[in-house]
PDB file of C-alpha atoms in Angstrom:
ATOM      1  CA  MET A1269    -145.317 -40.667 -15.923  1.00 75.00           C
ATOM      2  CA  THR A1270    -142.710 -39.693 -18.554  1.00 81.00           C
ATOM      3  CA  ASN A1271    -140.126 -41.969 -16.934  1.00 83.00           C
ATOM      4  CA  GLU A1272    -142.629 -44.845 -16.925  1.00 84.00           C
ATOM      5  CA  ILE A1273    -143.255 -44.396 -20.646  1.00 86.00           C
ATOM      6  CA  ILE A1274    -139.538 -44.227 -21.436  1.00 87.00           C
ATOM      7  CA  LEU A1275    -138.330 -47.028 -19.156  1.00 88.00           C
ATOM      8  CA  MET A1276    -141.350 -49.360 -19.448  1.00 91.00           C
ATOM      9  CA  ASN A1277    -140.394 -51.559 -16.497  1.00 89.00           C
ATOM     10  CA  GLY A1278    -136.964 -52.150 -17.991  1.00 91.00           C
ATOM     11  CA  TYR A1279    -138.343 -53.157 -21.408  1.00 94.00           C
ATOM     12  CA  GLY A1280    -138.069 -49.619 -22.851  1.00 95.00           C
ATOM     13  CA  ILE A1281    -134.932 -50.362 -24.846  1.00 96.00           C
ATOM     14  CA  TYR A1282    -136.682 -53.252 -26.653  1.00 97.00           C
ATOM     15  CA  VAL A1283    -140.013 -51.508 -27.173  1.00 97.00           C
ATOM     16  CA  TRP A1284    -138.535 -48.191 -28.361  1.00 97.00           C
ATOM     17  CA  SER A1285    -135.996 -49.836 -30.663  1.00 97.00           C
ATOM     18  CA  ALA A1286    -138.752 -51.949 -32.304  1.00 98.00           C
ATOM     19  CA  PHE A1287    -140.957 -48.878 -32.858  1.00 98.00           C
ATOM     20  CA  SER A1288    -138.000 -46.742 -33.994  1.00 98.00           C
ATOM     21  CA  PHE A1289    -136.878 -49.367 -36.518  1.00 98.00           C
ATOM     22  CA  THR A1290    -140.423 -49.516 -37.918  1.00 98.00           C
ATOM     23  CA  LEU A1291    -140.778 -45.740 -38.226  1.00 98.00           C
ATOM     24  CA  ILE A1292    -137.291 -45.291 -39.738  1.00 98.00           C
ATOM     25  CA  SER A1293    -138.128 -47.995 -42.302  1.00 98.00           C
ATOM     26  CA  PHE A1294    -141.370 -46.173 -43.155  1.00 98.00           C
ATOM     27  CA  VAL A1295    -139.673 -42.796 -43.569  1.00 98.00           C
ATOM     28  CA  THR A1296    -136.839 -44.282 -45.674  1.00 98.00           C
ATOM     29  CA  LEU A1297    -139.190 -46.229 -47.970  1.00 98.00           C
ATOM     30  CA  TYR A1298    -141.469 -43.190 -48.372  1.00 98.00           C
ATOM     31  CA  PHE A1299    -138.647 -40.824 -49.370  1.00 98.00           C
ATOM     32  CA  VAL A1300    -136.919 -43.345 -51.666  1.00 98.00           C
ATOM     33  CA  THR A1301    -140.247 -43.975 -53.446  1.00 97.00           C
ATOM     34  CA  LYS A1302    -140.995 -40.246 -53.645  1.00 97.00           C
ATOM     35  CA  LEU A1303    -137.536 -39.585 -55.083  1.00 97.00           C
ATOM     36  CA  GLN A1304    -138.021 -42.247 -57.784  1.00 96.00           C
ATOM     37  CA  LEU A1305    -141.415 -40.776 -58.653  1.00 95.00           C
ATOM     38  CA  SER A1306    -140.223 -37.188 -58.940  1.00 94.00           C
ATOM     39  CA  LYS A1307    -137.177 -38.337 -60.999  1.00 95.00           C
ATOM     40  CA  GLU A1308    -139.491 -39.992 -63.543  1.00 94.00           C
ATOM     41  CA  GLN A1309    -141.790 -36.944 -63.557  1.00 93.00           C
ATOM     42  CA  LYS A1310    -138.866 -34.612 -64.228  1.00 92.00           C
ATOM     43  CA  ARG A1311    -137.580 -36.920 -66.994  1.00 92.00           C
ATOM     44  CA  PHE A1312    -141.061 -36.848 -68.546  1.00 91.00           C
ATOM     45  CA  VAL A1313    -141.222 -33.051 -68.474  1.00 90.00           C
ATOM     46  CA  ALA A1314    -137.732 -32.762 -69.990  1.00 90.00           C
ATOM     47  CA  LYS A1315    -138.614 -35.179 -72.798  1.00 88.00           C
ATOM     48  CA  PHE A1316    -141.930 -33.460 -73.403  1.00 85.00           C
ATOM     49  CA  GLY A1317    -140.180 -30.097 -73.618  1.00 83.00           C
ATOM     50  CA  SER A1318    -137.846 -31.392 -76.314  1.00 86.00           C
ATOM     51  CA  LEU A1319    -140.717 -32.511 -78.614  1.00 83.00           C
ATOM     52  CA  ASN A1320    -141.619 -30.445 -81.644  1.00 85.00           C
ATOM     53  CA  LEU A1321    -145.069 -28.826 -81.816  1.00 85.00           C
ATOM     54  CA  GLU A1322    -146.711 -31.633 -83.777  1.00 84.00           C
ATOM     55  CA  LYS A1323    -145.373 -34.414 -81.558  1.00 81.00           C
ATOM     56  CA  ALA A1324    -146.210 -32.439 -78.414  1.00 82.00           C
ATOM     57  CA  ARG A1325    -149.784 -32.044 -79.640  1.00 85.00           C
ATOM     58  CA  ALA A1326    -150.000 -35.792 -80.306  1.00 82.00           C
ATOM     59  CA  ALA A1327    -148.616 -36.565 -76.839  1.00 82.00           C
ATOM     60  CA  ARG A1328    -150.960 -34.068 -75.206  1.00 80.00           C
ATOM     61  CA  SER A1329    -153.961 -35.794 -76.796  1.00 80.00           C
ATOM     62  CA  GLN A1330    -153.550 -38.636 -74.273  1.00 81.00           C
ATOM     63  CA  ASN A1331    -155.266 -37.999 -70.939  1.00 80.00           C
ATOM     64  CA  ILE A1332    -152.528 -39.697 -68.934  1.00 82.00           C
ATOM     65  CA  ASN A1333    -149.828 -37.421 -70.393  1.00 82.00           C
ATOM     66  CA  ARG A1334    -151.892 -34.342 -69.520  1.00 82.00           C
ATOM     67  CA  GLU A1335    -152.342 -35.695 -65.986  1.00 80.00           C
ATOM     68  CA  ILE A1336    -148.577 -36.269 -65.586  1.00 82.00           C
ATOM     69  CA  LEU A1337    -147.853 -32.707 -66.691  1.00 81.00           C
ATOM     70  CA  LEU A1338    -150.570 -31.366 -64.409  1.00 79.00           C
ATOM     71  CA  ASN A1339    -149.192 -33.252 -61.395  1.00 76.00           C
ATOM     72  CA  THR A1340    -145.587 -32.373 -62.173  1.00 73.00           C
ATOM     73  CA  SER A1341    -146.362 -28.664 -62.237  1.00 58.00           C
ATOM     74  CA  LYS A1342    -147.462 -28.994 -58.590  1.00 54.00           C
ATOM     75  CA  ILE A1343    -144.203 -30.532 -57.305  1.00 46.00           C
TER      76      ILE A1343
ATOM     77  CA  MET B 623    -164.447 -55.474 -66.932  1.00 61.00           C
ATOM     78  CA  PHE B 624    -160.655 -54.935 -66.875  1.00 64.00           C
ATOM     79  CA  LYS B 625    -161.069 -52.057 -69.356  1.00 65.00           C
ATOM     80  CA  HIS B 626    -162.368 -49.842 -66.530  1.00 63.00           C
ATOM     81  CA  PHE B 627    -159.101 -50.377 -64.655  1.00 66.00           C
ATOM     82  CA  GLU B 628    -156.720 -49.625 -67.522  1.00 73.00           C
ATOM     83  CA  PRO B 629    -153.827 -47.381 -66.415  1.00 75.00           C
ATOM     84  CA  ASN B 630    -154.907 -44.582 -68.778  1.00 73.00           C
ATOM     85  CA  LYS B 631    -158.317 -44.430 -67.112  1.00 75.00           C
ATOM     86  CA  ILE B 632    -157.312 -44.750 -63.457  1.00 84.00           C
ATOM     87  CA  PHE B 633    -154.208 -42.522 -63.481  1.00 86.00           C
ATOM     88  CA  ALA B 634    -156.330 -39.459 -62.668  1.00 84.00           C
ATOM     89  CA  VAL B 635    -157.292 -41.216 -59.405  1.00 89.00           C
ATOM     90  CA  THR B 636    -153.970 -42.917 -58.589  1.00 91.00           C
ATOM     91  CA  SER B 637    -152.015 -39.684 -59.097  1.00 90.00           C
ATOM     92  CA  ARG B 638    -154.239 -37.629 -56.781  1.00 90.00           C
ATOM     93  CA  ALA B 639    -154.929 -40.227 -54.072  1.00 95.00           C
ATOM     94  CA  PRO B 640    -151.474 -40.395 -52.354  1.00 96.00           C
ATOM     95  CA  LYS B 641    -151.724 -36.987 -50.640  1.00 95.00           C
ATOM     96  CA  TYR B 642    -155.098 -37.874 -49.061  1.00 97.00           C
ATOM     97  CA  ILE B 643    -153.859 -41.328 -48.057  1.00 98.00           C
ATOM     98  CA  LEU B 644    -150.703 -39.818 -46.524  1.00 98.00           C
ATOM     99  CA  PHE B 645    -152.858 -37.486 -44.416  1.00 98.00           C
ATOM    100  CA  LEU B 646    -155.135 -40.330 -43.316  1.00 98.00           C
ATOM    101  CA  PHE B 647    -152.114 -42.538 -42.553  1.00 98.00           C
ATOM    102  CA  ILE B 648    -150.560 -39.867 -40.294  1.00 98.00           C
ATOM    103  CA  VAL B 649    -153.858 -39.432 -38.398  1.00 98.00           C
ATOM    104  CA  VAL B 650    -154.440 -43.193 -37.936  1.00 98.00           C
ATOM    105  CA  LEU B 651    -150.772 -43.827 -37.046  1.00 98.00           C
ATOM    106  CA  THR B 652    -150.830 -41.062 -34.401  1.00 98.00           C
ATOM    107  CA  ILE B 653    -153.933 -42.585 -32.775  1.00 98.00           C
ATOM    108  CA  GLY B 654    -152.419 -46.080 -33.081  1.00 98.00           C
ATOM    109  CA  LEU B 655    -149.098 -45.065 -31.496  1.00 97.00           C
ATOM    110  CA  THR B 656    -150.888 -43.328 -28.600  1.00 96.00           C
ATOM    111  CA  GLU B 657    -152.970 -46.449 -27.989  1.00 96.00           C
ATOM    112  CA  ALA B 658    -150.058 -48.859 -28.422  1.00 96.00           C
ATOM    113  CA  LEU B 659    -147.437 -47.018 -26.371  1.00 95.00           C
ATOM    114  CA  ILE B 660    -149.483 -45.233 -23.697  1.00 94.00           C
ATOM    115  CA  LEU B 661    -153.126 -46.272 -23.335  1.00 94.00           C
ATOM    116  CA  SER B 662    -153.057 -50.063 -23.810  1.00 93.00           C
ATOM    117  CA  PRO B 663    -152.404 -52.180 -20.703  1.00 92.00           C
ATOM    118  CA  GLU B 664    -149.266 -54.225 -20.062  1.00 89.00           C
ATOM    119  CA  ASP B 665    -149.446 -58.009 -20.242  1.00 88.00           C
ATOM    120  CA  TYR B 666    -149.525 -60.030 -17.012  1.00 88.00           C
ATOM    121  CA  LYS B 667    -146.752 -62.323 -18.304  1.00 86.00           C
ATOM    122  CA  GLN B 668    -144.730 -60.232 -20.751  1.00 88.00           C
ATOM    123  CA  SER B 669    -145.209 -56.894 -18.991  1.00 91.00           C
ATOM    124  CA  GLU B 670    -144.454 -53.866 -21.241  1.00 92.00           C
ATOM    125  CA  ALA B 671    -142.601 -55.988 -23.834  1.00 94.00           C
ATOM    126  CA  VAL B 672    -146.014 -56.951 -25.232  1.00 95.00           C
ATOM    127  CA  ARG B 673    -146.193 -53.519 -26.901  1.00 96.00           C
ATOM    128  CA  ILE B 674    -143.816 -54.794 -29.609  1.00 97.00           C
ATOM    129  CA  MET B 675    -146.792 -56.884 -30.783  1.00 96.00           C
ATOM    130  CA  TYR B 676    -148.423 -53.679 -32.137  1.00 97.00           C
ATOM    131  CA  VAL B 677    -145.731 -53.311 -34.804  1.00 98.00           C
ATOM    132  CA  HIS B 678    -144.642 -56.946 -35.209  1.00 97.00           C
ATOM    133  CA  VAL B 679    -148.038 -58.571 -35.846  1.00 96.00           C
ATOM    134  CA  PRO B 680    -149.472 -55.991 -38.326  1.00 97.00           C
ATOM    135  CA  ALA B 681    -146.168 -56.021 -40.265  1.00 98.00           C
ATOM    136  CA  ALA B 682    -146.313 -59.824 -40.534  1.00 97.00           C
ATOM    137  CA  TRP B 683    -149.989 -59.772 -41.593  1.00 96.00           C
ATOM    138  CA  ILE B 684    -149.420 -57.134 -44.290  1.00 98.00           C
ATOM    139  CA  SER B 685    -146.344 -58.885 -45.683  1.00 98.00           C
ATOM    140  CA  LEU B 686    -148.248 -62.196 -45.920  1.00 97.00           C
ATOM    141  CA  GLY B 687    -151.294 -60.510 -47.454  1.00 97.00           C
ATOM    142  CA  THR B 688    -149.141 -58.652 -49.967  1.00 98.00           C
ATOM    143  CA  PHE B 689    -147.328 -61.803 -51.080  1.00 98.00           C
ATOM    144  CA  SER B 690    -150.649 -63.634 -51.489  1.00 97.00           C
ATOM    145  CA  SER B 691    -151.819 -60.714 -53.663  1.00 97.00           C
ATOM    146  CA  LEU B 692    -148.614 -60.946 -55.742  1.00 96.00           C
ATOM    147  CA  ALA B 693    -149.330 -64.623 -56.409  1.00 97.00           C
ATOM    148  CA  LEU B 694    -152.982 -63.957 -57.252  1.00 97.00           C
ATOM    149  CA  LEU B 695    -152.035 -61.141 -59.642  1.00 96.00           C
ATOM    150  CA  SER B 696    -149.362 -63.354 -61.211  1.00 95.00           C
ATOM    151  CA  VAL B 697    -151.937 -66.060 -61.895  1.00 94.00           C
ATOM    152  CA  GLY B 698    -154.198 -63.301 -63.277  1.00 92.00           C
ATOM    153  CA  SER B 699    -151.494 -62.036 -65.608  1.00 90.00           C
ATOM    154  CA  PHE B 700    -150.977 -65.613 -66.924  1.00 85.00           C
ATOM    155  CA  VAL B 701    -154.670 -66.379 -67.352  1.00 88.00           C
ATOM    156  CA  PHE B 702    -155.907 -63.043 -68.720  1.00 88.00           C
ATOM    157  CA  LYS B 703    -152.646 -61.997 -70.454  1.00 85.00           C
ATOM    158  CA  ASN B 704    -153.070 -58.623 -68.766  1.00 87.00           C
ATOM    159  CA  LYS B 705    -149.787 -56.755 -68.227  1.00 87.00           C
ATOM    160  CA  ASN B 706    -151.435 -54.351 -65.793  1.00 91.00           C
ATOM    161  CA  PHE B 707    -151.650 -57.214 -63.266  1.00 94.00           C
ATOM    162  CA  ALA B 708    -147.875 -57.622 -63.440  1.00 94.00           C
ATOM    163  CA  LEU B 709    -147.453 -53.854 -63.038  1.00 94.00           C
ATOM    164  CA  ILE B 710    -149.693 -53.830 -59.950  1.00 95.00           C
ATOM    165  CA  ALA B 711    -147.792 -56.806 -58.480  1.00 97.00           C
ATOM    166  CA  LYS B 712    -144.444 -55.117 -59.145  1.00 96.00           C
ATOM    167  CA  SER B 713    -145.677 -51.966 -57.361  1.00 97.00           C
ATOM    168  CA  LEU B 714    -146.940 -53.927 -54.345  1.00 97.00           C
ATOM    169  CA  ALA B 715    -143.698 -55.832 -53.732  1.00 97.00           C
ATOM    170  CA  PRO B 716    -141.427 -53.145 -52.142  1.00 97.00           C
ATOM    171  CA  ALA B 717    -143.865 -52.387 -49.305  1.00 98.00           C
ATOM    172  CA  GLY B 718    -144.465 -56.110 -48.721  1.00 98.00           C
ATOM    173  CA  PHE B 719    -140.719 -56.722 -48.516  1.00 98.00           C
ATOM    174  CA  ILE B 720    -140.193 -53.876 -46.016  1.00 98.00           C
ATOM    175  CA  PHE B 721    -143.037 -55.190 -43.847  1.00 98.00           C
ATOM    176  CA  ASN B 722    -141.445 -58.646 -43.968  1.00 98.00           C
ATOM    177  CA  ILE B 723    -138.122 -57.177 -42.775  1.00 98.00           C
ATOM    178  CA  ILE B 724    -139.925 -55.185 -40.044  1.00 98.00           C
ATOM    179  CA  ALA B 725    -141.662 -58.391 -38.866  1.00 98.00           C
ATOM    180  CA  LEU B 726    -138.316 -60.240 -38.709  1.00 98.00           C
ATOM    181  CA  VAL B 727    -136.400 -57.448 -36.949  1.00 98.00           C
ATOM    182  CA  THR B 728    -139.116 -56.540 -34.427  1.00 98.00           C
ATOM    183  CA  GLY B 729    -139.678 -60.271 -33.808  1.00 96.00           C
ATOM    184  CA  SER B 730    -135.996 -60.646 -33.058  1.00 96.00           C
ATOM    185  CA  ILE B 731    -136.111 -57.658 -30.669  1.00 97.00           C
ATOM    186  CA  TRP B 732    -139.217 -59.133 -29.000  1.00 96.00           C
ATOM    187  CA  GLY B 733    -137.536 -62.543 -28.719  1.00 95.00           C
ATOM    188  CA  LYS B 734    -134.725 -61.296 -26.488  1.00 95.00           C
ATOM    189  CA  PRO B 735    -136.819 -60.270 -23.414  1.00 94.00           C
ATOM    190  CA  THR B 736    -139.438 -63.031 -23.832  1.00 93.00           C
ATOM    191  CA  TRP B 737    -137.442 -66.085 -25.001  1.00 92.00           C
ATOM    192  CA  GLY B 738    -133.962 -64.947 -23.987  1.00 93.00           C
ATOM    193  CA  THR B 739    -132.602 -65.072 -27.528  1.00 93.00           C
ATOM    194  CA  TRP B 740    -132.462 -62.761 -30.560  1.00 94.00           C
ATOM    195  CA  TRP B 741    -132.875 -65.608 -33.052  1.00 93.00           C
ATOM    196  CA  ALA B 742    -133.982 -69.229 -33.129  1.00 91.00           C
ATOM    197  CA  TRP B 743    -134.422 -71.549 -36.099  1.00 92.00           C
ATOM    198  CA  ASP B 744    -138.051 -72.022 -35.133  1.00 89.00           C
ATOM    199  CA  ALA B 745    -140.571 -73.026 -37.844  1.00 92.00           C
ATOM    200  CA  ARG B 746    -142.352 -69.656 -38.047  1.00 93.00           C
ATOM    201  CA  ILE B 747    -139.217 -67.483 -37.987  1.00 94.00           C
ATOM    202  CA  THR B 748    -137.508 -69.684 -40.584  1.00 95.00           C
ATOM    203  CA  SER B 749    -140.561 -69.684 -42.876  1.00 96.00           C
ATOM    204  CA  MET B 750    -140.799 -65.868 -42.556  1.00 97.00           C
ATOM    205  CA  LEU B 751    -137.117 -65.658 -43.523  1.00 97.00           C
ATOM    206  CA  ILE B 752    -137.849 -67.842 -46.571  1.00 97.00           C
ATOM    207  CA  LEU B 753    -140.672 -65.421 -47.491  1.00 98.00           C
ATOM    208  CA  ALA B 754    -138.174 -62.528 -47.311  1.00 98.00           C
ATOM    209  CA  LEU B 755    -135.908 -64.474 -49.700  1.00 98.00           C
ATOM    210  CA  PHE B 756    -138.797 -64.908 -52.136  1.00 98.00           C
ATOM    211  CA  TYR B 757    -139.563 -61.168 -51.917  1.00 98.00           C
ATOM    212  CA  GLY B 758    -135.849 -60.490 -52.532  1.00 98.00           C
ATOM    213  CA  MET B 759    -135.744 -62.787 -55.580  1.00 97.00           C
ATOM    214  CA  TYR B 760    -138.932 -61.197 -56.924  1.00 97.00           C
ATOM    215  CA  LEU B 761    -137.540 -57.656 -56.643  1.00 97.00           C
ATOM    216  CA  VAL B 762    -134.097 -58.594 -57.989  1.00 97.00           C
ATOM    217  CA  ALA B 763    -135.666 -60.362 -60.991  1.00 97.00           C
ATOM    218  CA  TRP B 764    -137.453 -57.132 -61.990  1.00 96.00           C
ATOM    219  CA  ARG B 765    -134.101 -55.343 -61.865  1.00 94.00           C
ATOM    220  CA  ILE B 766    -131.917 -57.806 -63.760  1.00 95.00           C
ATOM    221  CA  TYR B 767    -134.109 -58.968 -66.656  1.00 92.00           C
ATOM    222  CA  GLU B 768    -134.545 -56.528 -69.534  1.00 86.00           C
ATOM    223  CA  ASP B 769    -137.052 -58.440 -71.663  1.00 89.00           C
ATOM    224  CA  LYS B 770    -140.566 -57.587 -70.462  1.00 88.00           C
ATOM    225  CA  GLU B 771    -142.226 -60.894 -71.409  1.00 90.00           C
ATOM    226  CA  GLN B 772    -139.415 -62.847 -69.778  1.00 93.00           C
ATOM    227  CA  VAL B 773    -139.419 -60.827 -66.549  1.00 94.00           C
ATOM    228  CA  ILE B 774    -143.207 -61.162 -66.178  1.00 94.00           C
ATOM    229  CA  LYS B 775    -142.896 -64.956 -66.571  1.00 93.00           C
ATOM    230  CA  ILE B 776    -139.995 -65.250 -64.116  1.00 95.00           C
ATOM    231  CA  THR B 777    -141.485 -62.983 -61.427  1.00 96.00           C
ATOM    232  CA  SER B 778    -144.851 -64.732 -61.750  1.00 95.00           C
ATOM    233  CA  MET B 779    -143.164 -68.106 -61.244  1.00 95.00           C
ATOM    234  CA  ILE B 780    -141.353 -66.766 -58.151  1.00 97.00           C
ATOM    235  CA  ALA B 781    -144.619 -65.411 -56.696  1.00 97.00           C
ATOM    236  CA  ILE B 782    -146.582 -68.610 -57.423  1.00 96.00           C
ATOM    237  CA  LEU B 783    -143.827 -70.833 -55.977  1.00 96.00           C
ATOM    238  CA  GLY B 784    -143.377 -68.543 -52.968  1.00 96.00           C
ATOM    239  CA  VAL B 785    -147.061 -68.505 -52.060  1.00 96.00           C
ATOM    240  CA  ILE B 786    -146.783 -72.202 -51.090  1.00 95.00           C
ATOM    241  CA  ASN B 787    -144.864 -70.870 -48.088  1.00 94.00           C
ATOM    242  CA  VAL B 788    -147.767 -68.647 -46.924  1.00 95.00           C
ATOM    243  CA  PRO B 789    -149.966 -71.441 -45.446  1.00 95.00           C
ATOM    244  CA  ILE B 790    -146.784 -72.987 -43.987  1.00 95.00           C
ATOM    245  CA  ILE B 791    -146.151 -69.711 -42.104  1.00 94.00           C
ATOM    246  CA  LYS B 792    -149.785 -69.511 -40.992  1.00 91.00           C
ATOM    247  CA  TYR B 793    -150.026 -73.107 -39.703  1.00 89.00           C
ATOM    248  CA  SER B 794    -146.394 -73.544 -38.584  1.00 89.00           C
ATOM    249  CA  VAL B 795    -147.424 -72.940 -34.956  1.00 85.00           C
ATOM    250  CA  ASP B 796    -150.010 -75.761 -35.178  1.00 85.00           C
ATOM    251  CA  TRP B 797    -147.940 -78.246 -37.185  1.00 86.00           C
ATOM    252  CA  TRP B 798    -144.675 -77.982 -35.261  1.00 82.00           C
ATOM    253  CA  ASN B 799    -143.528 -77.294 -31.730  1.00 80.00           C
ATOM    254  CA  THR B 800    -142.346 -73.707 -31.975  1.00 78.00           C
ATOM    255  CA  LEU B 801    -141.396 -70.887 -29.642  1.00 78.00           C
ATOM    256  CA  HIS B 802    -144.333 -68.927 -31.035  1.00 77.00           C
ATOM    257  CA  GLN B 803    -147.638 -69.242 -29.208  1.00 75.00           C
ATOM    258  CA  PRO B 804    -150.720 -70.555 -31.076  1.00 74.00           C
ATOM    259  CA  PRO B 805    -152.799 -67.820 -32.812  1.00 73.00           C
ATOM    260  CA  SER B 806    -154.566 -65.452 -30.370  1.00 73.00           C
ATOM    261  CA  ILE B 807    -156.822 -63.934 -33.032  1.00 71.00           C
ATOM    262  CA  SER B 808    -159.279 -65.921 -35.096  1.00 70.00           C
ATOM    263  CA  ILE B 809    -161.940 -64.792 -37.553  1.00 68.00           C
ATOM    264  CA  LEU B 810    -164.010 -67.965 -37.243  1.00 67.00           C
ATOM    265  CA  SER B 811    -163.861 -68.496 -33.475  1.00 70.00           C
ATOM    266  CA  ASN B 812    -163.448 -66.380 -30.348  1.00 71.00           C
ATOM    267  CA  SER B 813    -160.130 -64.524 -30.023  1.00 72.00           C
ATOM    268  CA  SER B 814    -158.170 -65.084 -26.825  1.00 78.00           C
ATOM    269  CA  ILE B 815    -156.751 -61.534 -26.876  1.00 83.00           C
ATOM    270  CA  HIS B 816    -158.472 -58.919 -24.685  1.00 90.00           C
ATOM    271  CA  VAL B 817    -160.349 -56.118 -26.400  1.00 90.00           C
ATOM    272  CA  SER B 818    -158.071 -53.494 -24.757  1.00 91.00           C
ATOM    273  CA  MET B 819    -155.210 -54.965 -26.813  1.00 93.00           C
ATOM    274  CA  LEU B 820    -157.292 -55.839 -29.854  1.00 93.00           C
ATOM    275  CA  ILE B 821    -158.267 -52.178 -30.460  1.00 95.00           C
ATOM    276  CA  PRO B 822    -154.684 -50.792 -30.710  1.00 96.00           C
ATOM    277  CA  LEU B 823    -153.731 -53.829 -32.789  1.00 96.00           C
ATOM    278  CA  GLY B 824    -156.590 -53.067 -35.181  1.00 96.00           C
ATOM    279  CA  ILE B 825    -155.676 -49.378 -35.418  1.00 98.00           C
ATOM    280  CA  MET B 826    -151.994 -50.128 -36.061  1.00 98.00           C
ATOM    281  CA  THR B 827    -152.984 -52.696 -38.720  1.00 98.00           C
ATOM    282  CA  ALA B 828    -155.141 -50.045 -40.405  1.00 98.00           C
ATOM    283  CA  ALA B 829    -152.219 -47.569 -40.307  1.00 98.00           C
ATOM    284  CA  PHE B 830    -149.827 -50.136 -41.809  1.00 98.00           C
ATOM    285  CA  ALA B 831    -152.356 -51.033 -44.515  1.00 98.00           C
ATOM    286  CA  LEU B 832    -152.692 -47.326 -45.392  1.00 98.00           C
ATOM    287  CA  PHE B 833    -148.914 -46.978 -45.609  1.00 98.00           C
ATOM    288  CA  SER B 834    -148.759 -50.029 -47.855  1.00 98.00           C
ATOM    289  CA  LEU B 835    -151.451 -48.492 -50.102  1.00 98.00           C
ATOM    290  CA  LEU B 836    -149.574 -45.183 -50.187  1.00 98.00           C
ATOM    291  CA  ILE B 837    -146.300 -46.806 -51.296  1.00 98.00           C
ATOM    292  CA  PHE B 838    -148.155 -48.985 -53.799  1.00 98.00           C
ATOM    293  CA  LEU B 839    -149.807 -45.958 -55.444  1.00 97.00           C
ATOM    294  CA  MET B 840    -146.544 -43.997 -55.602  1.00 97.00           C
ATOM    295  CA  LYS B 841    -144.722 -46.991 -57.134  1.00 97.00           C
ATOM    296  CA  TYR B 842    -147.575 -47.637 -59.567  1.00 96.00           C
ATOM    297  CA  ASN B 843    -147.525 -43.998 -60.708  1.00 95.00           C
ATOM    298  CA  THR B 844    -143.728 -44.199 -61.125  1.00 96.00           C
ATOM    299  CA  GLU B 845    -144.076 -47.311 -63.297  1.00 94.00           C
ATOM    300  CA  LEU B 846    -146.777 -45.706 -65.443  1.00 93.00           C
ATOM    301  CA  ILE B 847    -144.695 -42.568 -66.005  1.00 93.00           C
ATOM    302  CA  LYS B 848    -141.709 -44.785 -66.916  1.00 93.00           C
ATOM    303  CA  ILE B 849    -143.862 -46.434 -69.613  1.00 90.00           C
ATOM    304  CA  LYS B 850    -145.028 -43.031 -70.840  1.00 89.00           C
ATOM    305  CA  ASN B 851    -141.412 -41.837 -70.980  1.00 87.00           C
ATOM    306  CA  LYS B 852    -140.636 -44.726 -73.328  1.00 86.00           C
ATOM    307  CA  GLY B 853    -143.758 -43.785 -75.313  1.00 83.00           C
ATOM    308  CA  LEU B 854    -142.420 -40.242 -75.825  1.00 81.00           C
ATOM    309  CA  ASP B 855    -139.172 -41.725 -77.193  1.00 78.00           C
ATOM    310  CA  ARG B 856    -141.169 -43.607 -79.826  1.00 76.00           C
ATOM    311  CA  LEU B 857    -143.115 -40.559 -81.048  1.00 70.00           C
TER     312      LEU B 857
END
């Protein structure tokens, strides 16, 4: 049974390489995208931390900024 | 109507959705892979090589659908002067490009056991390659142009010009003599593919669509945070 799945009547090399290429592409794209996202989140937190109290309060008044900070604290 | 979909209003959803979509994607992909690699039958002509169809066909469908969406959003950004359309299109492009590459590579791998060659300048393969070039130009344009107005115009032009190629890809097997077989699946008439193969194909398409949505949301969130980072600089 296992041999049948691996060898696939001699087509195993083609089938497994097609599926492997697809899955490797998925994993690579996912981690590259995740890395870009967390880089921007970290940059946001660093910039936010450097604001003075008044500017930080103004920035915090926007929902989206609060959401970014909320999500970043979870990563 | 577009006010309800402004980035500020939907970020609460787009920032939380990826983790649920990732979970759903893993579940659907696991079922799809089991069906595609183990449970589905072999083809009477192509034998086990037919299993490549379960990654090749959904990848091609998603890449075509994504490019059509890019063009539609580009027209939308011209007509409604809405920059969010351009932002959505920009976030959709990377996944569409990867699916295009997957379709080309898995098609090439499939070609060797079935046609005896890795590559042929056949109408469908060539038009898919042209689509990959349009995706490439679209993504490169976003990287090289600094001026926002200019980059939106240029990328929109690329998407609108490139979408002409989409019906050419779709009908290439009817218009020209190609190595590709005529379509086996049709929405308007009966499909010639057996249900035992149609089910895994449907599940794998759903998994690929979920992955595309996941990458889109992550890219869209990245773009929004980038804009907000610039906003903090201006405070």
